Tab-separated table of C-alpha atoms in Angstrom:
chain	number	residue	atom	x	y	z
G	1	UNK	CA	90.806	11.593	-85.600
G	2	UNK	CA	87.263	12.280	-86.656
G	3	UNK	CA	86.502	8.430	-87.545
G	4	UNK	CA	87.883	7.782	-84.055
G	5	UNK	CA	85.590	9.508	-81.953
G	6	UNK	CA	82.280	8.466	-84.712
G	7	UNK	CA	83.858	4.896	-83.929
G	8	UNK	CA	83.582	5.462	-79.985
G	9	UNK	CA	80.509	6.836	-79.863
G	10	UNK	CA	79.190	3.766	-81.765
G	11	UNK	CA	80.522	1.745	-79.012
G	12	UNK	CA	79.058	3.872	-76.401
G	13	UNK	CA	75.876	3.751	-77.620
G	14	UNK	CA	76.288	0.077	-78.597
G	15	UNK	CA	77.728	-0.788	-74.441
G	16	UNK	CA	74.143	1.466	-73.166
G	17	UNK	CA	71.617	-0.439	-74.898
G	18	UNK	CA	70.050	-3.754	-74.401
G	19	UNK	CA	70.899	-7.221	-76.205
G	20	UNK	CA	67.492	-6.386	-78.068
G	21	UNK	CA	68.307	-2.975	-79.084
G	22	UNK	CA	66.033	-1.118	-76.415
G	23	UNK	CA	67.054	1.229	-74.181
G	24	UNK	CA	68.876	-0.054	-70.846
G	25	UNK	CA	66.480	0.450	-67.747
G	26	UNK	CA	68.138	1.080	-64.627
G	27	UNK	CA	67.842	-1.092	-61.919
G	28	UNK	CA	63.935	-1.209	-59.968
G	29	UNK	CA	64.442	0.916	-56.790
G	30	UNK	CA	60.922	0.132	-55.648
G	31	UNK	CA	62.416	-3.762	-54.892
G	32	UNK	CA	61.107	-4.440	-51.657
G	33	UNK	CA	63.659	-6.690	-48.907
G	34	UNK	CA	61.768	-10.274	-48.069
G	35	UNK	CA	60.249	-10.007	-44.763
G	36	UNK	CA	59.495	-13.475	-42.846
G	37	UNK	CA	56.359	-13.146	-40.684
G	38	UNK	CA	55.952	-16.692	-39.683
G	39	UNK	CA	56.505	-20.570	-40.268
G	40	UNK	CA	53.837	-23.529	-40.508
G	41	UNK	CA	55.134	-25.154	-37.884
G	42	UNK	CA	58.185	-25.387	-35.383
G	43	UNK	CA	58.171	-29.490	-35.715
G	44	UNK	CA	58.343	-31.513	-37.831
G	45	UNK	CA	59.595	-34.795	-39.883
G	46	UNK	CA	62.122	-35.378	-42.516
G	47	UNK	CA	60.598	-35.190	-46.126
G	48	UNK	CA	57.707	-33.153	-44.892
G	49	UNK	CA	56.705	-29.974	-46.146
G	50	UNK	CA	56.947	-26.390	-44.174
G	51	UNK	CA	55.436	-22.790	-45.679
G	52	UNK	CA	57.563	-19.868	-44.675
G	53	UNK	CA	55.383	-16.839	-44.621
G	54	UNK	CA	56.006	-13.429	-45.423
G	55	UNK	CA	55.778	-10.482	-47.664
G	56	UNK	CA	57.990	-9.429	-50.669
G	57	UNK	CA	58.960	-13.091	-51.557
G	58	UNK	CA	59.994	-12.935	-55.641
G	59	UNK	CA	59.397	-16.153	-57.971
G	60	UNK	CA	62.228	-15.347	-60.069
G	61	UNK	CA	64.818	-14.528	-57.234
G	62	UNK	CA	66.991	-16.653	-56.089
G	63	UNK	CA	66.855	-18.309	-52.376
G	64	UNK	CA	68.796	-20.764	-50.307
G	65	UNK	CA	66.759	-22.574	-47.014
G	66	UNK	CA	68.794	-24.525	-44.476
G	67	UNK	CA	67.877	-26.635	-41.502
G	68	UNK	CA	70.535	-26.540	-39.259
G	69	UNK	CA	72.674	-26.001	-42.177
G	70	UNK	CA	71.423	-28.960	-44.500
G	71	UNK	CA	69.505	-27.246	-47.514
G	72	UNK	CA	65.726	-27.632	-48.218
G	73	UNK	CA	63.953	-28.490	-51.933
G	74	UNK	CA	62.005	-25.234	-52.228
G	75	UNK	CA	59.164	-26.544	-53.883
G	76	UNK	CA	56.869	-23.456	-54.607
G	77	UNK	CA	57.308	-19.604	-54.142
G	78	UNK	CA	54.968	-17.040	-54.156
G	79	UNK	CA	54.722	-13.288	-52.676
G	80	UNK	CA	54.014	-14.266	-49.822
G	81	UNK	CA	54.931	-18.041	-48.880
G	82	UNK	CA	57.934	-20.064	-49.390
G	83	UNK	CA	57.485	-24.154	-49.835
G	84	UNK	CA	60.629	-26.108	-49.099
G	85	UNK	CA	60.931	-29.794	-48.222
G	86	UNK	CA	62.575	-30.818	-44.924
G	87	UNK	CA	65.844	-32.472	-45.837
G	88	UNK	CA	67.133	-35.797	-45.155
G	89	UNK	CA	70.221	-35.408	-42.882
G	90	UNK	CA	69.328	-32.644	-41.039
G	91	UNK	CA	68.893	-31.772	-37.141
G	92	UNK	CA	66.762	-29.881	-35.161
G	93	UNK	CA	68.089	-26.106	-35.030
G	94	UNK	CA	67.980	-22.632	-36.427
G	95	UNK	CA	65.872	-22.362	-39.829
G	96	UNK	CA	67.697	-19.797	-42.514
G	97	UNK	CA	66.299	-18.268	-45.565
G	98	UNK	CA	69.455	-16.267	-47.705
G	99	UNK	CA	69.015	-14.391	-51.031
G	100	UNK	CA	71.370	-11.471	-52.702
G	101	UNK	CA	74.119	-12.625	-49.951
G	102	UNK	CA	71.718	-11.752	-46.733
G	103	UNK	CA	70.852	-14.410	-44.387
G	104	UNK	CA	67.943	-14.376	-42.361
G	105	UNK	CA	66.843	-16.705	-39.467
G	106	UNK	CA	62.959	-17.684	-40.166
G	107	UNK	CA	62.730	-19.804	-36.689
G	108	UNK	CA	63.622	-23.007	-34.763
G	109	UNK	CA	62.861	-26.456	-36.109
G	110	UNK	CA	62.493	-29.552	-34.136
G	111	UNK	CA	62.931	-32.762	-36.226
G	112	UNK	CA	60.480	-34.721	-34.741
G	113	UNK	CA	61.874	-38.519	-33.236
G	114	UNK	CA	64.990	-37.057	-32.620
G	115	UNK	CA	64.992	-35.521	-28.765
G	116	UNK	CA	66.974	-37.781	-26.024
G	117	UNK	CA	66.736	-37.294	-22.377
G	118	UNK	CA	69.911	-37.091	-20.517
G	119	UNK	CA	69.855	-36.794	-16.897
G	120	UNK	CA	72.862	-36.530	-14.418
G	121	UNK	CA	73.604	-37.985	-10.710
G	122	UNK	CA	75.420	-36.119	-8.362
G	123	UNK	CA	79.381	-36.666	-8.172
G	124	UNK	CA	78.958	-39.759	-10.605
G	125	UNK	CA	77.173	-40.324	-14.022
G	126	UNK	CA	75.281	-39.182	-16.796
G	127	UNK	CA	72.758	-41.165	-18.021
G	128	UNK	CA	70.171	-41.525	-20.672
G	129	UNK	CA	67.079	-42.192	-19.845
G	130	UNK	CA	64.048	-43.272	-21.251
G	131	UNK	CA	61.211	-40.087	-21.587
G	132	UNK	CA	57.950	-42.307	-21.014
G	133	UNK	CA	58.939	-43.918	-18.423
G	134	UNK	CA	61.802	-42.688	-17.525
G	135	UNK	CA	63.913	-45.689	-16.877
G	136	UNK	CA	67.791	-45.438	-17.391
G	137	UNK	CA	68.602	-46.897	-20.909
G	138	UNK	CA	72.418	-46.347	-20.775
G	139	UNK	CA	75.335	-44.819	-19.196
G	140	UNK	CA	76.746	-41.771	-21.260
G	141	UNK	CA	79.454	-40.855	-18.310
G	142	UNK	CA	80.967	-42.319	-15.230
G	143	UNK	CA	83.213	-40.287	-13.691
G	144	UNK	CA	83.401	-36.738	-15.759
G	145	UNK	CA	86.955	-35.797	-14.262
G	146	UNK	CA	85.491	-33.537	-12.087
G	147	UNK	CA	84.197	-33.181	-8.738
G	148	UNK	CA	81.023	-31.781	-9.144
G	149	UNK	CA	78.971	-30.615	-12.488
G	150	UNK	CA	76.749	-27.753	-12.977
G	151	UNK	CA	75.025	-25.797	-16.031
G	152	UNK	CA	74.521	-28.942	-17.991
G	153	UNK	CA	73.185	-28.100	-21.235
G	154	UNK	CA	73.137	-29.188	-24.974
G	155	UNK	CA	75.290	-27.635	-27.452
G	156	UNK	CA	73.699	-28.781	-30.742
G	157	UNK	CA	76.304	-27.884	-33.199
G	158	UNK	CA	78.792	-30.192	-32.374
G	159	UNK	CA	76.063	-32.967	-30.591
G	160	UNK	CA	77.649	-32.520	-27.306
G	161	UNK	CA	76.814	-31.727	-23.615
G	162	UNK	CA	78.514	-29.131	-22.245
G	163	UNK	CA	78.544	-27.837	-18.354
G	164	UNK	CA	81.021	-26.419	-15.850
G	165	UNK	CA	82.829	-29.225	-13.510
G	166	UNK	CA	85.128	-27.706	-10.701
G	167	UNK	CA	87.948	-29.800	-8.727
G	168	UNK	CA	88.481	-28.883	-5.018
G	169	UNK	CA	92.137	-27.821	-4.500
G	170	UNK	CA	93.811	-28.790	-0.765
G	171	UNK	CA	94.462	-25.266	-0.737
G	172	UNK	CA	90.686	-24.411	-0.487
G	173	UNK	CA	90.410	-23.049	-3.721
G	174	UNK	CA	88.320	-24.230	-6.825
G	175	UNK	CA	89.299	-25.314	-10.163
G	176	UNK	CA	86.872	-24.606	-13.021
G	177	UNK	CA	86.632	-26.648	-16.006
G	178	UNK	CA	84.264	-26.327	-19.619
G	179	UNK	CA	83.242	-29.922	-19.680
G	180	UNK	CA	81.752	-31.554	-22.811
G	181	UNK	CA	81.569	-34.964	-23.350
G	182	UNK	CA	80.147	-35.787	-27.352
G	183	UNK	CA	77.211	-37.915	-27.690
G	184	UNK	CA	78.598	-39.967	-30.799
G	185	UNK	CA	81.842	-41.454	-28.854
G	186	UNK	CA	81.260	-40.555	-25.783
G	187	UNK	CA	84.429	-38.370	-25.631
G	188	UNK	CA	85.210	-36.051	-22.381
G	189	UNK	CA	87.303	-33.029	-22.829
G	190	UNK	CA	87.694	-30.858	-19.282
G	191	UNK	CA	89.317	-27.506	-20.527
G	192	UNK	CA	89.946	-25.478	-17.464
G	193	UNK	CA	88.417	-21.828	-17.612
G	194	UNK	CA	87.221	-18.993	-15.295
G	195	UNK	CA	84.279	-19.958	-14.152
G	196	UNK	CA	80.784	-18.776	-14.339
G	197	UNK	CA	78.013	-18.594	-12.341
G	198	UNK	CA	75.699	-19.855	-15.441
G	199	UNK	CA	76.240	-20.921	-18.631
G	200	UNK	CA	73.383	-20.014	-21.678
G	201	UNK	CA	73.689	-22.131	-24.527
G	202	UNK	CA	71.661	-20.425	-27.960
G	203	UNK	CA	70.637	-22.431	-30.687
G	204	UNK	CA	72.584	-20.077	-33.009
G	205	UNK	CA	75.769	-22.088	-31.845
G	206	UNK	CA	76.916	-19.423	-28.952
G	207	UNK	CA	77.803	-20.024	-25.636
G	208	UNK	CA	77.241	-17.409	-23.220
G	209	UNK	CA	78.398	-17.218	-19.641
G	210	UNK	CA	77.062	-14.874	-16.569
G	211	UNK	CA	79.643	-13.215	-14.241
G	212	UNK	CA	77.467	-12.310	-11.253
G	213	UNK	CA	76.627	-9.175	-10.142
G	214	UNK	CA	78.195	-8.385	-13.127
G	215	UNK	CA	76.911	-8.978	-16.852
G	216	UNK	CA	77.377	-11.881	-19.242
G	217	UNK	CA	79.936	-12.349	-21.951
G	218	UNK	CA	80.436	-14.740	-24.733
G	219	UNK	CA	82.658	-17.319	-25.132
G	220	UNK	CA	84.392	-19.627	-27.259
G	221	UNK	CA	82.415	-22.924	-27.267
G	222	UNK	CA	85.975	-24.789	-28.291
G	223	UNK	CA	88.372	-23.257	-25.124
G	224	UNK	CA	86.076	-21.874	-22.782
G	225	UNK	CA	87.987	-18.309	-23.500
G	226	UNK	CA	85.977	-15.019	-23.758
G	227	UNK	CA	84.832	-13.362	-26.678
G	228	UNK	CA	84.158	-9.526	-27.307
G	229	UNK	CA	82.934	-7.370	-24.108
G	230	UNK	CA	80.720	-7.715	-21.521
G	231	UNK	CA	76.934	-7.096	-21.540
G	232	UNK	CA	76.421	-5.025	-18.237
G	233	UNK	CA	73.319	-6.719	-16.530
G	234	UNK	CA	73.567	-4.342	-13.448
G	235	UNK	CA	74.662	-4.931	-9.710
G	236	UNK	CA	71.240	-6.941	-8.949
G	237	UNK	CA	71.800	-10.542	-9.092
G	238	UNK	CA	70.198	-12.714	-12.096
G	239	UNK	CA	68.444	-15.896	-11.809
G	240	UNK	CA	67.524	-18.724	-13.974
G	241	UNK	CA	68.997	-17.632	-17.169
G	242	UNK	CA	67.384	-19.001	-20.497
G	243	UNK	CA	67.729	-18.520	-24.214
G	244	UNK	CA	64.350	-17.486	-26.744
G	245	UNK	CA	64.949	-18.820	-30.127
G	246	UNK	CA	62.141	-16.682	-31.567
G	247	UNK	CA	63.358	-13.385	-30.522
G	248	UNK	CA	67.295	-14.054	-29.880
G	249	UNK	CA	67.269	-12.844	-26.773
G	250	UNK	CA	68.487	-13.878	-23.408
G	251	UNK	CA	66.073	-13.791	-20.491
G	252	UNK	CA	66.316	-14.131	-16.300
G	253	UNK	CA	64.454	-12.995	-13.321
G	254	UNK	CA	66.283	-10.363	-11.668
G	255	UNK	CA	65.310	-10.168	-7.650
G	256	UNK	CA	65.827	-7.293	-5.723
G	257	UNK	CA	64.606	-4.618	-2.516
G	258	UNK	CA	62.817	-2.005	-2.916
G	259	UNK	CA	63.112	0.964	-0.789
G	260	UNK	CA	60.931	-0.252	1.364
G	261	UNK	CA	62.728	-3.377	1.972
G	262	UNK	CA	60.122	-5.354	-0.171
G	263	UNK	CA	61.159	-8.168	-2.554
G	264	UNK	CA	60.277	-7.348	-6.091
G	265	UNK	CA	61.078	-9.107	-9.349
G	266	UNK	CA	62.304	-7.927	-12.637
G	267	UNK	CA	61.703	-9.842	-16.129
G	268	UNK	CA	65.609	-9.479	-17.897
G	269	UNK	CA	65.834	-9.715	-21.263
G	270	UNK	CA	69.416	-8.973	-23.639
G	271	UNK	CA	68.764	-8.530	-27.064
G	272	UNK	CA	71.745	-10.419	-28.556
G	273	UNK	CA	71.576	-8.216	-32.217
G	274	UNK	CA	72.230	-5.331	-30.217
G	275	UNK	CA	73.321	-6.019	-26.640
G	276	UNK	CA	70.514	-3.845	-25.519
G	277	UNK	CA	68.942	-4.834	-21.907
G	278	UNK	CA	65.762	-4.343	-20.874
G	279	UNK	CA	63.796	-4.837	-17.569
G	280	UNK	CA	60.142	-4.764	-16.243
G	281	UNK	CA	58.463	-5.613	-12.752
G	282	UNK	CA	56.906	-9.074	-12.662
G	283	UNK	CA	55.063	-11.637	-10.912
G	284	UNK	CA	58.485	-13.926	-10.264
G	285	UNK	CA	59.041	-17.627	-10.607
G	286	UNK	CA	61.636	-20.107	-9.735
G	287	UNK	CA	61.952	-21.572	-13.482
G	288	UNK	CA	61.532	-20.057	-16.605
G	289	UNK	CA	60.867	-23.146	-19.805
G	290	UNK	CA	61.442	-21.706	-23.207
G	291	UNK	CA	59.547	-23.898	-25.918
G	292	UNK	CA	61.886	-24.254	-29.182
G	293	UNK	CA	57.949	-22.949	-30.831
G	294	UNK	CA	59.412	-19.530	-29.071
G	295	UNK	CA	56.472	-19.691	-26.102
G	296	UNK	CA	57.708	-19.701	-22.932
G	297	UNK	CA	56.312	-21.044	-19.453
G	298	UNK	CA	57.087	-20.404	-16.064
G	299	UNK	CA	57.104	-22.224	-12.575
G	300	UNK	CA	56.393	-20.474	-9.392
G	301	UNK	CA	56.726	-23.299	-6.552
G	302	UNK	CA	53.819	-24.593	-4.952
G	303	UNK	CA	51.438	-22.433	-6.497
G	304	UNK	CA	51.511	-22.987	-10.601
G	305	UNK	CA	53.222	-23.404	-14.409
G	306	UNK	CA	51.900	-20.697	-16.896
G	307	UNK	CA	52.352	-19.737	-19.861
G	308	UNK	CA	54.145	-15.951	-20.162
G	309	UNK	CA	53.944	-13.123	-22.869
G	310	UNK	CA	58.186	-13.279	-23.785
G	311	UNK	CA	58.135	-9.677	-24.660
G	312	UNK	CA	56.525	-8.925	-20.915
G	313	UNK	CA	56.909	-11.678	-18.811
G	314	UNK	CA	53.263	-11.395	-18.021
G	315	UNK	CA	50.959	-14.021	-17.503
G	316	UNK	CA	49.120	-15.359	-20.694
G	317	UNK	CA	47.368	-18.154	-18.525
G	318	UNK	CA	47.364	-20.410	-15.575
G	319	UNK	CA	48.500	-24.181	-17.136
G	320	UNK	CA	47.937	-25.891	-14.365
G	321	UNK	CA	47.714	-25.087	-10.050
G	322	UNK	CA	50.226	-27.190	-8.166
G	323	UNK	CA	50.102	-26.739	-4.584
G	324	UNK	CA	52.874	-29.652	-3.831
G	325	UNK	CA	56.688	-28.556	-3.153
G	326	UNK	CA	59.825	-30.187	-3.962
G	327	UNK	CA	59.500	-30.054	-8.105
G	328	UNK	CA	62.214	-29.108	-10.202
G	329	UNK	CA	64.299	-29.421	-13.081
G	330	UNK	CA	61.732	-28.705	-15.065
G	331	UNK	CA	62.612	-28.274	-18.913
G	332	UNK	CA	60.473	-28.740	-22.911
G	333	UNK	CA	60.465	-31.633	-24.765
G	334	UNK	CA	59.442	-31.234	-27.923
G	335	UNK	CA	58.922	-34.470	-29.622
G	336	UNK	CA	55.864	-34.573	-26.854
G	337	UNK	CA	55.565	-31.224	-26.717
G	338	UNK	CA	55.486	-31.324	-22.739
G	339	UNK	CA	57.291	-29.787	-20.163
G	340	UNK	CA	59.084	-32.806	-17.509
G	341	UNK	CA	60.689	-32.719	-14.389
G	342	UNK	CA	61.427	-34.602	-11.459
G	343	UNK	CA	59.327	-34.603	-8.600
G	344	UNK	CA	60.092	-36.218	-4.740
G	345	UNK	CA	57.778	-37.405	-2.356
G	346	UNK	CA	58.329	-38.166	1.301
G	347	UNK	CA	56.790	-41.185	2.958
G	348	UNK	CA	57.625	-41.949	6.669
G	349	UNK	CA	61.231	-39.739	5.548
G	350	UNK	CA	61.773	-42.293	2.691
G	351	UNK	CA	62.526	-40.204	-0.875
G	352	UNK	CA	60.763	-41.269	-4.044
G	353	UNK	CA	61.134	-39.451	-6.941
G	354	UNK	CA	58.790	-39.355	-9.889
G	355	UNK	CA	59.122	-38.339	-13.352
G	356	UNK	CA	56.629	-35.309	-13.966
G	357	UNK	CA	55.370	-34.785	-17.835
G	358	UNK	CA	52.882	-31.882	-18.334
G	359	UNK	CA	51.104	-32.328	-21.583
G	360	UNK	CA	50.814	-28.722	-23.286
G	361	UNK	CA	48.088	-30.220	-26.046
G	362	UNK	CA	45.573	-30.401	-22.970
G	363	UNK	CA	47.007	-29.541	-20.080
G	364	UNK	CA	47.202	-33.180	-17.974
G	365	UNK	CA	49.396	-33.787	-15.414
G	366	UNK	CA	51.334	-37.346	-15.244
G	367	UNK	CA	53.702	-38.208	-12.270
G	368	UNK	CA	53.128	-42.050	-12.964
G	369	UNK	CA	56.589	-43.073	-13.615
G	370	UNK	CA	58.956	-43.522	-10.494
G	371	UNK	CA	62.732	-42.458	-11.846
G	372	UNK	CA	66.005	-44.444	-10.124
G	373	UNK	CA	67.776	-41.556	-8.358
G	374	UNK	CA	67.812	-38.039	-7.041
G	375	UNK	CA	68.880	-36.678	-10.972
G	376	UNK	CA	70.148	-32.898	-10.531
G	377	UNK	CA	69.871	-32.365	-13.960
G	378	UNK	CA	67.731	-32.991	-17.202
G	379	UNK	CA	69.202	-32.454	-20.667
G	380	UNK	CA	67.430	-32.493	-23.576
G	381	UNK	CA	68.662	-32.523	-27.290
G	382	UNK	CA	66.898	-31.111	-30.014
């Protein structure tokens, strides 16, 4: 019995030390989590080069960087930056840096050369068309199965458009529908639903939908059905809802009266980590742009576009003065990095309608390019 426990306290003393004999250390507790502060740029080509930027970064650790879920050559790590080579294959969308099993999202990437314009006609087609000069290239859609489609958007993880089409019943009631049609084979799929009075589309790979007066919920981007609970937004109705890559959040303009019978305006953001809403008075406008760079920009009709802080929807600066009405649709194109949308002009009572491209790089207005038909909506891909 007395060799036994000499033998097992060998062992013990053997399992606590080190291959080289020295004394085990425990683990560092002064390891510091990577932090990502910012990216070199927001777009760019395949086989260039991006820095992440941050604190806490470790040479000898271990990291994984996607683009849209196609991994990145990490070329050179420091403390502070991580180098990683854009990869061949991959599409624009959410940038993720994971180590130790934790995934962080370091941004937004646009893959330069690869945005289309999509634009679609009232009770008929969807078309694209081309964004200098705005000429229809080819027909995507004739005849979507529905009646009428609204809350077209771009669902990038399965390179489809997605909107809400609705069927008039003879008993005076409406039929909604998720429509998506995919870009590859041109494939429709009308999968009826409740119904929303918008649809947000995140470049996470969520789909969001806004009950009015009520709050927004998400949903499952496959059946249309709802997922978890409902945000509560308030009893104030919501306007123009859009999605901030940067800051995950979901933002609107919220109008309402005052006491004293006044219009006022509320900036809406819904953090989507947290569910947590916040609101503050604003100036207003009738479209909010988000950039996928995380700025955002803001039309108020015949008076301006601006550029607007995201975290307080106030003014950064005036972009450009427009005193003409009757522009709309107006949405960010990134390969150009300008915002379009369709302006009409009435001669004698006769309609023409112009493409409109803002050029954020200086600023200069084009409307040179007249566009075939009255398009309700504009759909980018990125």
């Amino acid at each position: 019995m007395k060799h036994f426990f000499s033998i097992l306290t060998l062992f013990i003393l053997i399992s606590c030390s080190s291959p080289n004999g020295e004394e085990a250390q425990p683990p560092n507790s002064d390891t510091q989590t990577p932090t990502i502060q910012s990216i070199s740029t927001s777009s760019t080509n395949i086989g260039d080069t991006i820095i992440i930027n941050g604190q806490h970064f470790d040479p000898n650790s271990t990291y994984t960087i996607t683009f849209n879920g196609t991994s990145g050559q990490i070329a050179q790590i420091t403390s502070t930056t991580i180098s990683v080579k854009v990869p061949v294959g991959t599409t624009s969308g959410p940038l993720q840096l994971t180590t130790n099993g934790v995934t962080v999202n370091a941004g937004y990437i646009s893959i330069i050369g690869q945005n289309r314009l999509f634009a679609y006609k009232q009770y008929g087609e969807i078309v694209e068309l081309n964004s200098v000069t705005g000429v229809e290239t080819k027909t995507l859609v004739y005849g979507p199965g529905s009646h009428y489609l609204t809350e077209l958007k771009y669902f990038a993880p399965t390179n489809e458009i997605i909107g809400q089409g609705f069927i008039s019943n003879n008993n005076g009631t409406n039929t909604y529908q998720l429509f998506k049609v995919k870009l590859a084979d041109k494939t429709i799929k009308n999968i009826i639903y409740p119904g929303y009075d918008q649809l947000i589309v995140t470049t996470t790979g969520k789909l969001y939908g806004y009950k009015l007066y009520e709050g927004i919920i998400e949903l499952n981007p496959n059946t249309g059905s709802e997922i978890g609970s409902l945000i509560n937004t308030g009893s104030d109705q919501l306007y123009g809802l859009i999605y901030n890559p940067q800051t995950n959040e979901i933002m609107g303009d919220k109008g309402l009266l005052d006491n004293n019978g006044k219009n006022i305006h509320k900036f809406c953001k819904i953090k989507l980590s947290d569910n947590s809403v916040t609101e503050n008075i604003y100036y207003g406008y009738d479209e909010l742009i988000p950039a996928t760079n995380g700025k955002l920009y803001a039309y108020r009709a015949t008076e301006k576009i601006v550029e607007l802080n995201p975290a307080t929807g106030t003014e950064i600066k005036t972009l450009i003065n427009i005193s003409t009405p009757n522009i709309s649709n107006l949405t960010y194109y990134p390969q150009t990095n300008q915002i379009i949308g369709k302006k009409i002009i009435y001669n004698n009572g006769i309609a023409t309608y112009k493409l409109l491209k803002l050029n954020l790089t200086n600023n200069s207005l084009s409307e040179n390019n007249i566009i075939k038909d009255d398009y309700d909506y504009f759909i980018v891909t990125n």
